[in-house]
CSV table of C-alpha atoms in Angstrom, one decimal:
chain,number,residue,atom,x,y,z
A,1,MET,CA,-21.4,79.0,-5.8
A,2,ILE,CA,-24.0,76.3,-5.1
A,3,GLY,CA,-22.7,72.9,-6.0
A,4,THR,CA,-19.1,73.9,-6.9
A,5,GLY,CA,-17.5,72.7,-3.6
A,6,PHE,CA,-14.5,75.0,-3.7
A,7,GLY,CA,-13.4,78.6,-3.3
A,8,TRP,CA,-10.0,80.4,-3.4
A,9,VAL,CA,-7.2,81.6,-1.2
A,10,ILE,CA,-5.8,84.9,-2.5
A,11,GLN,CA,-2.2,85.6,-1.3
A,12,ILE,CA,-1.2,89.1,-0.2
A,13,TYR,CA,2.6,89.2,-0.7
A,14,PRO,CA,4.9,90.8,1.9
A,15,ASP,CA,6.0,93.6,-0.5
A,16,GLU,CA,2.4,94.7,-1.0
A,17,SER,CA,0.8,97.5,1.0
A,18,LEU,CA,-2.7,96.1,0.2
A,19,SER,CA,-3.2,94.9,3.7
A,20,ALA,CA,-3.7,98.5,4.7
A,21,THR,CA,-6.2,99.1,1.9
A,22,ILE,CA,-8.3,96.0,2.2
A,23,ARG,CA,-11.4,97.1,4.1
A,24,VAL,CA,-14.9,95.8,4.2
A,25,GLY,CA,-16.6,96.6,0.9
A,26,SER,CA,-13.3,97.4,-0.9
A,27,VAL,CA,-12.9,96.1,-4.4
A,28,LEU,CA,-9.4,94.8,-5.4
A,29,SER,CA,-8.0,93.8,-8.7
A,30,TRP,CA,-5.5,90.9,-8.8
A,31,ASP,CA,-3.9,91.2,-12.2
A,32,ASP,CA,-1.6,88.2,-11.6
A,33,ALA,CA,-4.4,85.8,-10.5
A,34,ARG,CA,-5.6,83.3,-13.0
A,35,ALA,CA,-9.1,84.0,-14.3
A,36,SER,CA,-9.6,80.3,-15.2
A,37,GLY,CA,-12.1,78.6,-13.0
A,38,LYS,CA,-13.3,81.8,-11.2
A,39,ARG,CA,-17.0,82.6,-11.1
A,40,PRO,CA,-18.7,85.6,-9.6
A,41,GLY,CA,-19.8,84.9,-6.1
A,42,GLN,CA,-17.2,82.3,-5.2
A,43,HIS,CA,-15.8,82.7,-1.7
A,44,VAL,CA,-12.2,83.8,-1.1
A,45,LEU,CA,-9.9,83.9,2.0
A,46,PHE,CA,-7.2,86.6,2.0
A,47,LEU,CA,-3.9,85.2,3.3
A,48,ARG,CA,-1.1,87.7,4.2
A,49,THR,CA,2.2,85.9,3.5
A,50,GLY,CA,5.7,87.1,4.3
A,51,PRO,CA,8.3,87.0,6.8
A,52,GLY,CA,7.1,85.0,9.8
A,53,THR,CA,3.9,83.0,10.1
A,54,PRO,CA,1.2,83.7,7.4
A,55,VAL,CA,-2.0,85.2,8.7
A,56,TRP,CA,-5.6,85.1,7.5
A,57,TRP,CA,-6.5,88.7,6.8
A,58,GLY,CA,-10.2,88.4,5.8
A,59,THR,CA,-12.9,87.0,3.5
A,60,GLY,CA,-14.6,88.1,0.3
A,61,ARG,CA,-16.1,87.0,-3.0
A,62,VAL,CA,-15.0,86.9,-6.6
A,63,LEU,CA,-16.7,89.7,-8.7
A,64,LEU,CA,-17.9,89.6,-12.3
A,65,GLN,CA,-15.1,90.7,-14.6
A,66,GLU,CA,-15.9,92.1,-18.0
A,67,GLU,CA,-15.3,89.4,-20.6
A,68,ARG,CA,-12.8,91.4,-22.6
A,69,TRP,CA,-10.6,91.8,-19.4
A,70,ARG,CA,-10.9,88.2,-18.0
A,71,VAL,CA,-7.4,87.2,-19.2
A,72,HIS,CA,-5.9,89.9,-17.0
A,73,GLY,CA,-6.9,88.6,-13.6
A,74,ILE,CA,-9.8,88.8,-11.2
A,75,ARG,CA,-11.6,91.2,-9.0
A,76,THR,CA,-12.7,90.5,-5.5
A,77,GLN,CA,-14.8,92.4,-2.9
A,78,CYS,CA,-13.8,92.2,0.8
A,79,GLU,CA,-16.7,91.1,3.0
A,80,ALA,CA,-15.0,90.8,6.4
A,81,ILE,CA,-11.6,91.6,8.1
A,82,PHE,CA,-10.3,89.5,11.0
A,83,HIS,CA,-9.3,91.8,13.9
A,84,PRO,CA,-6.6,90.8,14.8
A,85,PRO,CA,-5.5,88.8,11.8
A,86,LEU,CA,-5.7,85.0,12.5
A,87,PRO,CA,-2.3,83.3,12.4
A,88,THR,CA,-2.1,80.0,10.6
A,89,LEU,CA,-1.5,77.2,13.1
A,90,SER,CA,0.9,74.3,12.7
A,91,GLU,CA,-0.1,70.9,11.4
A,92,GLY,CA,0.6,67.9,13.5
A,93,GLY,CA,-0.3,69.9,16.6
A,94,GLU,CA,-3.1,69.1,19.0
A,95,ASP,CA,-6.5,68.6,17.5
A,96,ARG,CA,-9.2,70.6,19.4
A,97,GLY,CA,-12.6,69.0,19.6
A,98,THR,CA,-15.8,70.9,19.7
A,99,ASP,CA,-15.4,71.4,23.5
A,100,GLY,CA,-12.1,73.2,22.8
A,101,ARG,CA,-10.0,70.7,24.6
A,102,ALA,CA,-6.9,69.2,23.0
A,103,SER,CA,-7.4,65.6,22.2
A,104,ARG,CA,-4.7,64.1,20.0
A,105,LYS,CA,-2.0,64.7,17.4
A,106,VAL,CA,-3.3,64.9,13.8
A,107,SER,CA,-1.9,64.9,10.4
A,108,TYR,CA,-3.6,66.0,7.2
A,109,VAL,CA,-3.6,65.1,3.6
A,110,TRP,CA,-4.2,68.2,1.4
A,111,ASP,CA,-6.3,68.1,-1.7
A,112,ASN,CA,-4.2,71.1,-2.9
A,113,ARG,CA,-0.7,70.3,-1.7
A,114,ALA,CA,0.5,73.8,-2.8
A,115,LEU,CA,-1.9,75.4,-0.3
A,116,GLY,CA,-0.5,73.2,2.5
A,117,ALA,CA,3.0,74.1,1.5
A,118,THR,CA,2.2,77.9,1.3
A,119,LEU,CA,1.0,77.7,4.9
A,120,GLY,CA,4.1,75.8,5.9
A,121,LEU,CA,2.1,72.7,6.8
A,122,ALA,CA,3.1,70.3,4.1
A,123,HIS,CA,5.6,69.6,1.4
A,124,TYR,CA,4.6,68.7,-2.1
A,125,GLN,CA,6.2,66.5,-4.7
A,126,GLU,CA,7.0,67.3,-8.3
A,127,ARG,CA,3.6,66.0,-9.4
A,128,THR,CA,2.0,69.1,-8.0
A,129,PRO,CA,0.6,71.1,-11.0
A,130,TYR,CA,3.1,73.7,-11.9
A,131,LEU,CA,0.4,76.4,-12.1
A,132,GLU,CA,-0.2,76.0,-8.3
A,133,THR,CA,3.5,76.5,-7.4
A,134,GLY,CA,3.9,80.1,-6.2
A,135,ALA,CA,0.5,81.2,-7.5
A,136,ARG,CA,-1.4,84.2,-6.2
A,137,ASP,CA,-4.6,82.2,-6.1
A,138,LEU,CA,-4.9,78.8,-4.6
A,139,ARG,CA,-7.9,76.5,-4.9
A,140,LEU,CA,-9.6,75.8,-1.6
A,141,THR,CA,-11.6,72.6,-1.5
A,142,GLY,CA,-14.2,71.8,1.1
A,143,ARG,CA,-11.9,69.1,2.7
A,144,ASP,CA,-9.0,71.5,2.9
A,145,LEU,CA,-11.3,74.2,4.4
A,146,ARG,CA,-12.4,71.7,7.1
A,147,GLN,CA,-8.8,71.0,7.9
A,148,LEU,CA,-7.9,74.7,8.1
A,149,GLN,CA,-10.9,75.2,10.5
A,150,ARG,CA,-9.6,72.5,12.8
A,151,LEU,CA,-6.2,74.2,12.8
A,152,GLN,CA,-7.6,77.7,13.2
A,153,PRO,CA,-11.0,77.7,14.9
A,154,GLY,CA,-11.4,81.4,14.1
A,155,LEU,CA,-12.1,80.4,10.5
A,156,GLY,CA,-15.2,78.4,11.7
A,157,GLY,CA,-17.7,80.9,10.3
A,158,PHE,CA,-16.3,80.8,6.8
A,159,SER,CA,-18.0,78.4,4.4
A,160,LEU,CA,-18.0,77.7,0.7
A,161,SER,CA,-21.7,77.6,0.2
């Protein structure tokens, strides 16, 4: 992933029991994720969506997919699980500095507006690429990751490199 500057957020939908089967080392196939743009080794965050606040479930990496099956989705391997899962925190709340103290209200501009909307932190306009709307996999840029880490300090150890 050196030099790519982005990773992925993989959504676990509320009607899926995958959250019980995602364990460190488990390999999961995401048949409805887009293979386009995915390379082995890219980092992923697993996001459990559903009723209530979405939660960060764990981290992993994209695995090599046989070329003949690439159009059918991607495979990932789980590398870490958050115990307990980390809730997404609301945008516009207090920004916590490195000392952990609240300093001021903040507002973010998302590179991937669909990611911000999925987290309930932003609303996107019609110009959002249609493939991002409701997608299983959402692009995670370095700037969006830094914003997420400010909103949820528990993601501080996750990096894209």
